Amino acid sequence: MILSTKTKVYDALVVGSGASGGWVAKELTEQGMEVLMLEAGPPRIPTRDFTEHVWPYQLKFRGFGDQKALLEKQPIQRLCYACDEYSHQFFVDDHENPYTFPIDKPFLWIRGRQVGGKTFCWARESYRYSDYEFKAASRDGYEQDWPFSYKDLEPYYDKVESFIGVSGSREGLEQMPDGQFLPPMNLSCGSVLSKQIIEKKFGWRVMPDRVANLTVPHHGRPACHYCNQCQRGCYTASYFNSPAVTLPAAARTGRFTLISDAVVSHLLMNEEGKATGVYYIERAHRNQREARAKIVVLAASALESTRILLNSASRRFPHGVGSSSGALGHYLMDHFTLEGAGGILPSLRSSKRELTGNPAGYLIPKYVNTGSNTNRDFLRGY
């Protein structure tokens, strides 16, 4: 049985409460629209779920976690560097949230089903694309340009950075445009030494990471206190996450409603092929419900939003909504998280240690195929 929301029709319905969903809710409510947000997971409570100030000796497994339990409940999520005894609560239980893949093509799907999505444990790297990306085809003749340029997006980059707070240095690089930055994070002693060596030996630019961590108070949020455990939550909301930044902005309008533990299954469509709402399931009680709105925004992550579209097959859309070309669900582009190496710098050996942890490192901007530095045997850059 499907339980209706008593015919209430919202101006907009947003599925997902992470980086994109939170921003959509903020913008629409501030423009006077009444918005309903559905989130598949529960809310997070800082006093229960945040562990950035917990010491290893306070945990049973000293931060490494119960490996047997992790292997049983989170065999995929535990492979993410940020999923451990401190932060496993920000990742799904793989057995409660199963998915399939071809045996010869395994796919490790890292997921965070909660109010805020994965904004609790993202790396906060916040860079602007440039026309080296948007107009790359015009430079090297491969494939097609994007249908817009950096200048088209620049005012939106400005708006987002000014609101959420992004720290960084202004470098004047065409391939990595400057933004509306707060003061940059200081480089660590090791980073300063690396910068000196890299710039002298290779001539590459080295600069502080551009990250959504506050270095000064910003819109009522205090600056980072440099505990350097961002993936465990942040009591002071000193890095961007939607429950601390965009969702409160939406709530302050008085036109925002959030329903958590609401798993959307598919879209509700009318005879004209327009979305008029969604069907969702109450995670705790398994009740099926429907919610209606004039506009439906899917912001549930690339894969979850695609799932909802594919599940919305009908006589009019036999292969799912938005799938007339057959491309929906194909051509996924993923990215690597990190590769690492370590070493000891003899010149920095000391009995003293740096006083603070630094939640940001340094960045070497793109230097291949920029300006007159071209390599026709290698497309694009890194």
PDB file of N, CA and C in Angstrom, residues 274-361:
ATOM      1  N   LYS A 274       6.000  14.361 -17.646  1.00  0.00           N
ATOM      2  CA  LYS A 274       6.635  15.249 -16.679  1.00  0.00           C
ATOM      3  C   LYS A 274       6.657  14.594 -15.299  1.00  0.00           C
ATOM      4  N   ALA A 275       7.743  14.804 -14.578  1.00  0.00           N
ATOM      5  CA  ALA A 275       7.829  14.291 -13.209  1.00  0.00           C
ATOM      6  C   ALA A 275       6.960  15.140 -12.297  1.00  0.00           C
ATOM      7  N   THR A 276       6.117  14.492 -11.525  1.00  0.00           N
ATOM      8  CA  THR A 276       5.239  15.199 -10.587  1.00  0.00           C
ATOM      9  C   THR A 276       5.500  14.806  -9.139  1.00  0.00           C
ATOM     10  N   GLY A 277       6.479  13.959  -8.921  1.00  0.00           N
ATOM     11  CA  GLY A 277       6.798  13.532  -7.565  1.00  0.00           C
ATOM     12  C   GLY A 277       7.624  12.267  -7.575  1.00  0.00           C
ATOM     13  N   VAL A 278       7.712  11.621  -6.421  1.00  0.00           N
ATOM     14  CA  VAL A 278       8.481  10.380  -6.300  1.00  0.00           C
ATOM     15  C   VAL A 278       7.751   9.410  -5.377  1.00  0.00           C
ATOM     16  N   TYR A 279       8.075   8.153  -5.535  1.00  0.00           N
ATOM     17  CA  TYR A 279       7.692   7.134  -4.566  1.00  0.00           C
ATOM     18  C   TYR A 279       8.907   6.884  -3.675  1.00  0.00           C
ATOM     19  N   TYR A 280       8.659   6.736  -2.380  1.00  0.00           N
ATOM     20  CA  TYR A 280       9.776   6.424  -1.490  1.00  0.00           C
ATOM     21  C   TYR A 280       9.330   5.445  -0.420  1.00  0.00           C
ATOM     22  N   ILE A 281      10.294   4.824   0.210  1.00  0.00           N
ATOM     23  CA  ILE A 281      10.051   3.816   1.244  1.00  0.00           C
ATOM     24  C   ILE A 281      10.656   4.302   2.550  1.00  0.00           C
ATOM     25  N   GLU A 282       9.871   4.244   3.614  1.00  0.00           N
ATOM     26  CA  GLU A 282      10.389   4.587   4.939  1.00  0.00           C
ATOM     27  C   GLU A 282      11.340   3.482   5.378  1.00  0.00           C
ATOM     28  N   ARG A 283      12.589   3.824   5.558  1.00  0.00           N
ATOM     29  CA  ARG A 283      13.619   2.810   5.813  1.00  0.00           C
ATOM     30  C   ARG A 283      13.335   1.989   7.064  1.00  0.00           C
ATOM     31  N   ALA A 284      12.826   2.623   8.097  1.00  0.00           N
ATOM     32  CA  ALA A 284      12.620   1.926   9.368  1.00  0.00           C
ATOM     33  C   ALA A 284      11.394   1.023   9.346  1.00  0.00           C
ATOM     34  N   HIS A 285      10.308   1.489   8.711  1.00  0.00           N
ATOM     35  CA  HIS A 285       9.038   0.764   8.797  1.00  0.00           C
ATOM     36  C   HIS A 285       8.621   0.094   7.501  1.00  0.00           C
ATOM     37  N   ARG A 286       9.349   0.351   6.420  1.00  0.00           N
ATOM     38  CA  ARG A 286       9.073  -0.236   5.106  1.00  0.00           C
ATOM     39  C   ARG A 286       7.744   0.223   4.509  1.00  0.00           C
ATOM     40  N   ASN A 287       7.173   1.287   5.036  1.00  0.00           N
ATOM     41  CA  ASN A 287       5.965   1.832   4.425  1.00  0.00           C
ATOM     42  C   ASN A 287       6.316   2.496   3.100  1.00  0.00           C
ATOM     43  N   GLN A 288       5.462   2.319   2.099  1.00  0.00           N
ATOM     44  CA  GLN A 288       5.647   2.980   0.816  1.00  0.00           C
ATOM     45  C   GLN A 288       4.841   4.270   0.798  1.00  0.00           C
ATOM     46  N   ARG A 289       5.477   5.343   0.385  1.00  0.00           N
ATOM     47  CA  ARG A 289       4.802   6.634   0.350  1.00  0.00           C
ATOM     48  C   ARG A 289       5.079   7.340  -0.975  1.00  0.00           C
ATOM     49  N   GLU A 290       4.313   8.373  -1.215  1.00  0.00           N
ATOM     50  CA  GLU A 290       4.586   9.210  -2.370  1.00  0.00           C
ATOM     51  C   GLU A 290       4.613  10.665  -1.935  1.00  0.00           C
ATOM     52  N   ALA A 291       5.400  11.451  -2.614  1.00  0.00           N
ATOM     53  CA  ALA A 291       5.493  12.883  -2.354  1.00  0.00           C
ATOM     54  C   ALA A 291       5.414  13.594  -3.696  1.00  0.00           C
ATOM     55  N   ARG A 292       4.750  14.746  -3.715  1.00  0.00           N
ATOM     56  CA  ARG A 292       4.503  15.443  -4.981  1.00  0.00           C
ATOM     57  C   ARG A 292       5.102  16.843  -4.967  1.00  0.00           C
ATOM     58  N   ALA A 293       5.497  17.283  -6.151  1.00  0.00           N
ATOM     59  CA  ALA A 293       6.070  18.622  -6.300  1.00  0.00           C
ATOM     60  C   ALA A 293       5.968  19.061  -7.754  1.00  0.00           C
ATOM     61  N   LYS A 294       6.068  20.371  -7.956  1.00  0.00           N
ATOM     62  CA  LYS A 294       6.041  20.918  -9.315  1.00  0.00           C
ATOM     63  C   LYS A 294       7.357  20.657 -10.037  1.00  0.00           C
ATOM     64  N   ILE A 295       8.430  20.582  -9.274  1.00  0.00           N
ATOM     65  CA  ILE A 295       9.766  20.326  -9.827  1.00  0.00           C
ATOM     66  C   ILE A 295      10.419  19.225  -9.000  1.00  0.00           C
ATOM     67  N   VAL A 296      11.079  18.288  -9.657  1.00  0.00           N
ATOM     68  CA  VAL A 296      11.814  17.232  -8.964  1.00  0.00           C
ATOM     69  C   VAL A 296      13.288  17.335  -9.348  1.00  0.00           C
ATOM     70  N   VAL A 297      14.156  17.398  -8.341  1.00  0.00           N
ATOM     71  CA  VAL A 297      15.602  17.477  -8.560  1.00  0.00           C
ATOM     72  C   VAL A 297      16.248  16.216  -7.989  1.00  0.00           C
ATOM     73  N   LEU A 298      16.936  15.461  -8.834  1.00  0.00           N
ATOM     74  CA  LEU A 298      17.666  14.283  -8.365  1.00  0.00           C
ATOM     75  C   LEU A 298      19.103  14.687  -8.061  1.00  0.00           C
ATOM     76  N   ALA A 299      19.458  14.651  -6.789  1.00  0.00           N
ATOM     77  CA  ALA A 299      20.812  15.003  -6.341  1.00  0.00           C
ATOM     78  C   ALA A 299      21.302  13.930  -5.386  1.00  0.00           C
ATOM     79  N   ALA A 300      21.071  12.681  -5.770  1.00  0.00           N
ATOM     80  CA  ALA A 300      21.329  11.550  -4.880  1.00  0.00           C
ATOM     81  C   ALA A 300      22.651  10.857  -5.171  1.00  0.00           C
ATOM     82  N   SER A 301      23.545  11.498  -5.886  1.00  0.00           N
ATOM     83  CA  SER A 301      24.828  10.989  -6.357  1.00  0.00           C
ATOM     84  C   SER A 301      24.636  10.422  -7.761  1.00  0.00           C
ATOM     85  N   ALA A 302      25.734  10.301  -8.488  1.00  0.00           N
ATOM     86  CA  ALA A 302      25.660   9.872  -9.887  1.00  0.00           C
ATOM     87  C   ALA A 302      24.974   8.521 -10.029  1.00  0.00           C
ATOM     88  N   LEU A 303      25.343   7.559  -9.201  1.00  0.00           N
ATOM     89  CA  LEU A 303      24.801   6.216  -9.354  1.00  0.00           C
ATOM     90  C   LEU A 303      23.385   6.101  -8.809  1.00  0.00           C
ATOM     91  N   GLU A 304      23.108   6.696  -7.659  1.00  0.00           N
ATOM     92  CA  GLU A 304      21.764   6.604  -7.088  1.00  0.00           C
ATOM     93  C   GLU A 304      20.749   7.353  -7.949  1.00  0.00           C
ATOM     94  N   SER A 305      21.109   8.516  -8.465  1.00  0.00           N
ATOM     95  CA  SER A 305      20.196   9.257  -9.333  1.00  0.00           C
ATOM     96  C   SER A 305      19.915   8.462 -10.603  1.00  0.00           C
ATOM     97  N   THR A 306      20.946   7.813 -11.140  1.00  0.00           N
ATOM     98  CA  THR A 306      20.762   6.976 -12.326  1.00  0.00           C
ATOM     99  C   THR A 306      19.861   5.793 -12.011  1.00  0.00           C
ATOM    100  N   ARG A 307      20.038   5.200 -10.834  1.00  0.00           N
ATOM    101  CA  ARG A 307      19.165   4.086 -10.426  1.00  0.00           C
ATOM    102  C   ARG A 307      17.709   4.512 -10.435  1.00  0.00           C
ATOM    103  N   ILE A 308      17.420   5.675  -9.880  1.00  0.00           N
ATOM    104  CA  ILE A 308      16.042   6.161  -9.813  1.00  0.00           C
ATOM    105  C   ILE A 308      15.480   6.370 -11.217  1.00  0.00           C
ATOM    106  N   LEU A 309      16.272   6.940 -12.112  1.00  0.00           N
ATOM    107  CA  LEU A 309      15.817   7.156 -13.489  1.00  0.00           C
ATOM    108  C   LEU A 309      15.541   5.829 -14.190  1.00  0.00           C
ATOM    109  N   LEU A 310      16.435   4.863 -14.039  1.00  0.00           N
ATOM    110  CA  LEU A 310      16.233   3.558 -14.669  1.00  0.00           C
ATOM    111  C   LEU A 310      15.035   2.826 -14.079  1.00  0.00           C
ATOM    112  N   ASN A 311      14.803   3.002 -12.781  1.00  0.00           N
ATOM    113  CA  ASN A 311      13.659   2.360 -12.131  1.00  0.00           C
ATOM    114  C   ASN A 311      12.328   2.979 -12.532  1.00  0.00           C
ATOM    115  N   SER A 312      12.366   4.123 -13.202  1.00  0.00           N
ATOM    116  CA  SER A 312      11.141   4.844 -13.544  1.00  0.00           C
ATOM    117  C   SER A 312      10.642   4.489 -14.936  1.00  0.00           C
ATOM    118  N   ALA A 313      10.911   3.265 -15.364  1.00  0.00           N
ATOM    119  CA  ALA A 313      10.453   2.813 -16.678  1.00  0.00           C
ATOM    120  C   ALA A 313       8.927   2.748 -16.721  1.00  0.00           C
ATOM    121  N   SER A 314       8.375   3.032 -17.880  1.00  0.00           N
ATOM    122  CA  SER A 314       6.926   3.009 -18.083  1.00  0.00           C
ATOM    123  C   SER A 314       6.660   2.760 -19.562  1.00  0.00           C
ATOM    124  N   ARG A 315       5.393   2.753 -19.946  1.00  0.00           N
ATOM    125  CA  ARG A 315       5.065   2.579 -21.354  1.00  0.00           C
ATOM    126  C   ARG A 315       5.678   3.704 -22.187  1.00  0.00           C
ATOM    127  N   ARG A 316       5.648   4.908 -21.648  1.00  0.00           N
ATOM    128  CA  ARG A 316       6.209   6.059 -22.360  1.00  0.00           C
ATOM    129  C   ARG A 316       7.733   6.040 -22.346  1.00  0.00           C
ATOM    130  N   PHE A 317       8.311   5.551 -21.226  1.00  0.00           N
ATOM    131  CA  PHE A 317       9.766   5.488 -21.085  1.00  0.00           C
ATOM    132  C   PHE A 317      10.162   4.043 -20.777  1.00  0.00           C
ATOM    133  N   PRO A 318      10.172   3.179 -21.798  1.00  0.00           N
ATOM    134  CA  PRO A 318      10.398   1.747 -21.546  1.00  0.00           C
ATOM    135  C   PRO A 318      11.764   1.408 -20.969  1.00  0.00           C
ATOM    136  N   HIS A 319      12.744   2.277 -21.160  1.00  0.00           N
ATOM    137  CA  HIS A 319      14.096   2.004 -20.656  1.00  0.00           C
ATOM    138  C   HIS A 319      14.487   2.943 -19.521  1.00  0.00           C
ATOM    139  N   GLY A 320      13.498   3.613 -18.952  1.00  0.00           N
ATOM    140  CA  GLY A 320      13.780   4.558 -17.884  1.00  0.00           C
ATOM    141  C   GLY A 320      13.728   5.987 -18.377  1.00  0.00           C
ATOM    142  N   VAL A 321      13.501   6.897 -17.458  1.00  0.00           N
ATOM    143  CA  VAL A 321      13.414   8.313 -17.813  1.00  0.00           C
ATOM    144  C   VAL A 321      14.792   8.838 -18.225  1.00  0.00           C
ATOM    145  N   GLY A 322      14.832   9.542 -19.346  1.00  0.00           N
ATOM    146  CA  GLY A 322      16.094  10.105 -19.816  1.00  0.00           C
ATOM    147  C   GLY A 322      17.000   9.105 -20.489  1.00  0.00           C
ATOM    148  N   SER A 323      16.440   7.975 -20.927  1.00  0.00           N
ATOM    149  CA  SER A 323      17.283   6.919 -21.486  1.00  0.00           C
ATOM    150  C   SER A 323      16.940   6.598 -22.932  1.00  0.00           C
ATOM    151  N   SER A 324      16.382   7.542 -23.666  1.00  0.00           N
ATOM    152  CA  SER A 324      16.002   7.265 -25.054  1.00  0.00           C
ATOM    153  C   SER A 324      17.212   6.948 -25.928  1.00  0.00           C
ATOM    154  N   SER A 325      18.375   7.480 -25.572  1.00  0.00           N
ATOM    155  CA  SER A 325      19.587   7.223 -26.358  1.00  0.00           C
ATOM    156  C   SER A 325      20.257   5.909 -25.987  1.00  0.00           C
ATOM    157  N   GLY A 326      19.855   5.328 -24.864  1.00  0.00           N
ATOM    158  CA  GLY A 326      20.498   4.114 -24.391  1.00  0.00           C
ATOM    159  C   GLY A 326      21.785   4.354 -23.631  1.00  0.00           C
ATOM    160  N   ALA A 327      22.129   5.619 -23.417  1.00  0.00           N
ATOM    161  CA  ALA A 327      23.400   5.937 -22.748  1.00  0.00           C
ATOM    162  C   ALA A 327      23.281   5.970 -21.232  1.00  0.00           C
ATOM    163  N   LEU A 328      22.061   6.101 -20.714  1.00  0.00           N
ATOM    164  CA  LEU A 328      21.892   6.206 -19.264  1.00  0.00           C
ATOM    165  C   LEU A 328      22.423   4.955 -18.573  1.00  0.00           C
ATOM    166  N   GLY A 329      23.269   5.152 -17.591  1.00  0.00           N
ATOM    167  CA  GLY A 329      23.856   4.028 -16.876  1.00  0.00           C
ATOM    168  C   GLY A 329      25.154   3.526 -17.479  1.00  0.00           C
ATOM    169  N   HIS A 330      25.589   4.148 -18.576  1.00  0.00           N
ATOM    170  CA  HIS A 330      26.846   3.773 -19.220  1.00  0.00           C
ATOM    171  C   HIS A 330      27.842   4.929 -19.115  1.00  0.00           C
ATOM    172  N   TYR A 331      29.086   4.643 -19.469  1.00  0.00           N
ATOM    173  CA  TYR A 331      30.129   5.665 -19.600  1.00  0.00           C
ATOM    174  C   TYR A 331      30.404   6.396 -18.289  1.00  0.00           C
ATOM    175  N   LEU A 332      30.408   5.658 -17.205  1.00  0.00           N
ATOM    176  CA  LEU A 332      30.754   6.238 -15.908  1.00  0.00           C
ATOM    177  C   LEU A 332      32.247   6.552 -15.870  1.00  0.00           C
ATOM    178  N   MET A 333      32.590   7.744 -15.427  1.00  0.00           N
ATOM    179  CA  MET A 333      33.997   8.104 -15.255  1.00  0.00           C
ATOM    180  C   MET A 333      34.285   8.245 -13.769  1.00  0.00           C
ATOM    181  N   ASP A 334      35.095   7.374 -13.239  1.00  0.00           N
ATOM    182  CA  ASP A 334      35.460   7.416 -11.828  1.00  0.00           C
ATOM    183  C   ASP A 334      36.811   8.119 -11.705  1.00  0.00           C
ATOM    184  N   HIS A 335      37.335   8.212 -10.501  1.00  0.00           N
ATOM    185  CA  HIS A 335      38.658   8.805 -10.321  1.00  0.00           C
ATOM    186  C   HIS A 335      39.393   8.080  -9.209  1.00  0.00           C
ATOM    187  N   PHE A 336      40.696   8.141  -9.272  1.00  0.00           N
ATOM    188  CA  PHE A 336      41.521   7.563  -8.220  1.00  0.00           C
ATOM    189  C   PHE A 336      41.456   8.459  -6.988  1.00  0.00           C
ATOM    190  N   THR A 337      41.570   7.863  -5.817  1.00  0.00           N
ATOM    191  CA  THR A 337      41.606   8.685  -4.612  1.00  0.00           C
ATOM    192  C   THR A 337      43.022   9.193  -4.368  1.00  0.00           C
ATOM    193  N   LEU A 338      43.954   8.303  -4.190  1.00  0.00           N
ATOM    194  CA  LEU A 338      45.324   8.762  -3.943  1.00  0.00           C
ATOM    195  C   LEU A 338      46.306   7.611  -4.107  1.00  0.00           C
ATOM    196  N   GLU A 339      47.509   7.993  -4.381  1.00  0.00           N
ATOM    197  CA  GLU A 339      48.655   7.097  -4.304  1.00  0.00           C
ATOM    198  C   GLU A 339      49.658   7.784  -3.391  1.00  0.00           C
ATOM    199  N   GLY A 340      50.316   7.042  -2.558  1.00  0.00           N
ATOM    200  CA  GLY A 340      51.173   7.686  -1.575  1.00  0.00           C
ATOM    201  C   GLY A 340      52.562   7.073  -1.480  1.00  0.00           C
ATOM    202  N   ALA A 341      53.460   7.856  -0.964  1.00  0.00           N
ATOM    203  CA  ALA A 341      54.814   7.393  -0.669  1.00  0.00           C
ATOM    204  C   ALA A 341      55.304   8.189   0.527  1.00  0.00           C
ATOM    205  N   GLY A 342      56.219   7.650   1.254  1.00  0.00           N
ATOM    206  CA  GLY A 342      56.710   8.334   2.442  1.00  0.00           C
ATOM    207  C   GLY A 342      58.222   8.248   2.556  1.00  0.00           C
ATOM    208  N   GLY A 343      58.765   9.099   3.394  1.00  0.00           N
ATOM    209  CA  GLY A 343      60.201   9.080   3.592  1.00  0.00           C
ATOM    210  C   GLY A 343      60.592   9.974   4.748  1.00  0.00           C
ATOM    211  N   ILE A 344      61.851   9.941   5.102  1.00  0.00           N
ATOM    212  CA  ILE A 344      62.380  10.768   6.186  1.00  0.00           C
ATOM    213  C   ILE A 344      63.313  11.812   5.584  1.00  0.00           C
ATOM    214  N   LEU A 345      63.096  13.066   5.943  1.00  0.00           N
ATOM    215  CA  LEU A 345      63.944  14.158   5.466  1.00  0.00           C
ATOM    216  C   LEU A 345      65.002  14.451   6.538  1.00  0.00           C
ATOM    217  N   PRO A 346      66.237  14.063   6.306  1.00  0.00           N
ATOM    218  CA  PRO A 346      67.285  14.226   7.329  1.00  0.00           C
ATOM    219  C   PRO A 346      67.415  15.657   7.833  1.00  0.00           C
ATOM    220  N   SER A 347      67.206  16.634   6.952  1.00  0.00           N
ATOM    221  CA  SER A 347      67.396  18.027   7.366  1.00  0.00           C
ATOM    222  C   SER A 347      66.334  18.485   8.355  1.00  0.00           C
ATOM    223  N   LEU A 348      65.249  17.711   8.482  1.00  0.00           N
ATOM    224  CA  LEU A 348      64.175  18.091   9.405  1.00  0.00           C
ATOM    225  C   LEU A 348      64.169  17.240  10.667  1.00  0.00           C
ATOM    226  N   ARG A 349      65.178  16.394  10.828  1.00  0.00           N
ATOM    227  CA  ARG A 349      65.243  15.589  12.051  1.00  0.00           C
ATOM    228  C   ARG A 349      65.368  16.511  13.258  1.00  0.00           C
ATOM    229  N   SER A 350      64.517  16.272  14.259  1.00  0.00           N
ATOM    230  CA  SER A 350      64.533  17.128  15.445  1.00  0.00           C
ATOM    231  C   SER A 350      63.774  16.432  16.558  1.00  0.00           C
ATOM    232  N   SER A 351      64.060  16.841  17.776  1.00  0.00           N
ATOM    233  CA  SER A 351      63.316  16.312  18.916  1.00  0.00           C
ATOM    234  C   SER A 351      61.991  17.037  19.077  1.00  0.00           C
ATOM    235  N   LYS A 352      61.817  18.120  18.323  1.00  0.00           N
ATOM    236  CA  LYS A 352      60.581  18.893  18.390  1.00  0.00           C
ATOM    237  C   LYS A 352      59.663  18.508  17.240  1.00  0.00           C
ATOM    238  N   ARG A 353      58.383  18.722  17.431  1.00  0.00           N
ATOM    239  CA  ARG A 353      57.425  18.460  16.370  1.00  0.00           C
ATOM    240  C   ARG A 353      56.616  19.725  16.106  1.00  0.00           C
ATOM    241  N   GLU A 354      56.009  19.785  14.940  1.00  0.00           N
ATOM    242  CA  GLU A 354      55.160  20.935  14.639  1.00  0.00           C
ATOM    243  C   GLU A 354      53.973  20.951  15.589  1.00  0.00           C
ATOM    244  N   LEU A 355      53.543  22.141  15.944  1.00  0.00           N
ATOM    245  CA  LEU A 355      52.526  22.279  16.983  1.00  0.00           C
ATOM    246  C   LEU A 355      51.138  21.885  16.515  1.00  0.00           C
ATOM    247  N   THR A 356      50.861  21.994  15.232  1.00  0.00           N
ATOM    248  CA  THR A 356      49.505  21.731  14.755  1.00  0.00           C
ATOM    249  C   THR A 356      49.507  20.730  13.621  1.00  0.00           C
ATOM    250  N   GLY A 357      48.360  20.078  13.448  1.00  0.00           N
ATOM    251  CA  GLY A 357      48.153  19.249  12.279  1.00  0.00           C
ATOM    252  C   GLY A 357      47.636  20.131  11.152  1.00  0.00           C
ATOM    253  N   ASN A 358      47.958  19.795   9.945  1.00  0.00           N
ATOM    254  CA  ASN A 358      47.522  20.589   8.798  1.00  0.00           C
ATOM    255  C   ASN A 358      46.589  19.746   7.943  1.00  0.00           C
ATOM    256  N   PRO A 359      45.328  20.160   7.782  1.00  0.00           N
ATOM    257  CA  PRO A 359      44.378  19.361   6.998  1.00  0.00           C
ATOM    258  C   PRO A 359      44.551  19.509   5.497  1.00  0.00           C
ATOM    259  N   ALA A 360      45.571  20.232   5.065  1.00  0.00           N
ATOM    260  CA  ALA A 360      45.812  20.417   3.633  1.00  0.00           C
ATOM    261  C   ALA A 360      47.285  20.208   3.334  1.00  0.00           C
ATOM    262  N   GLY A 361      47.566  19.803   2.126  1.00  0.00           N
ATOM    263  CA  GLY A 361      48.944  19.622   1.710  1.00  0.00           C
ATOM    264  C   GLY A 361      49.325  20.674   0.686  1.00  0.00           C
TER     265      GLY A 361
END
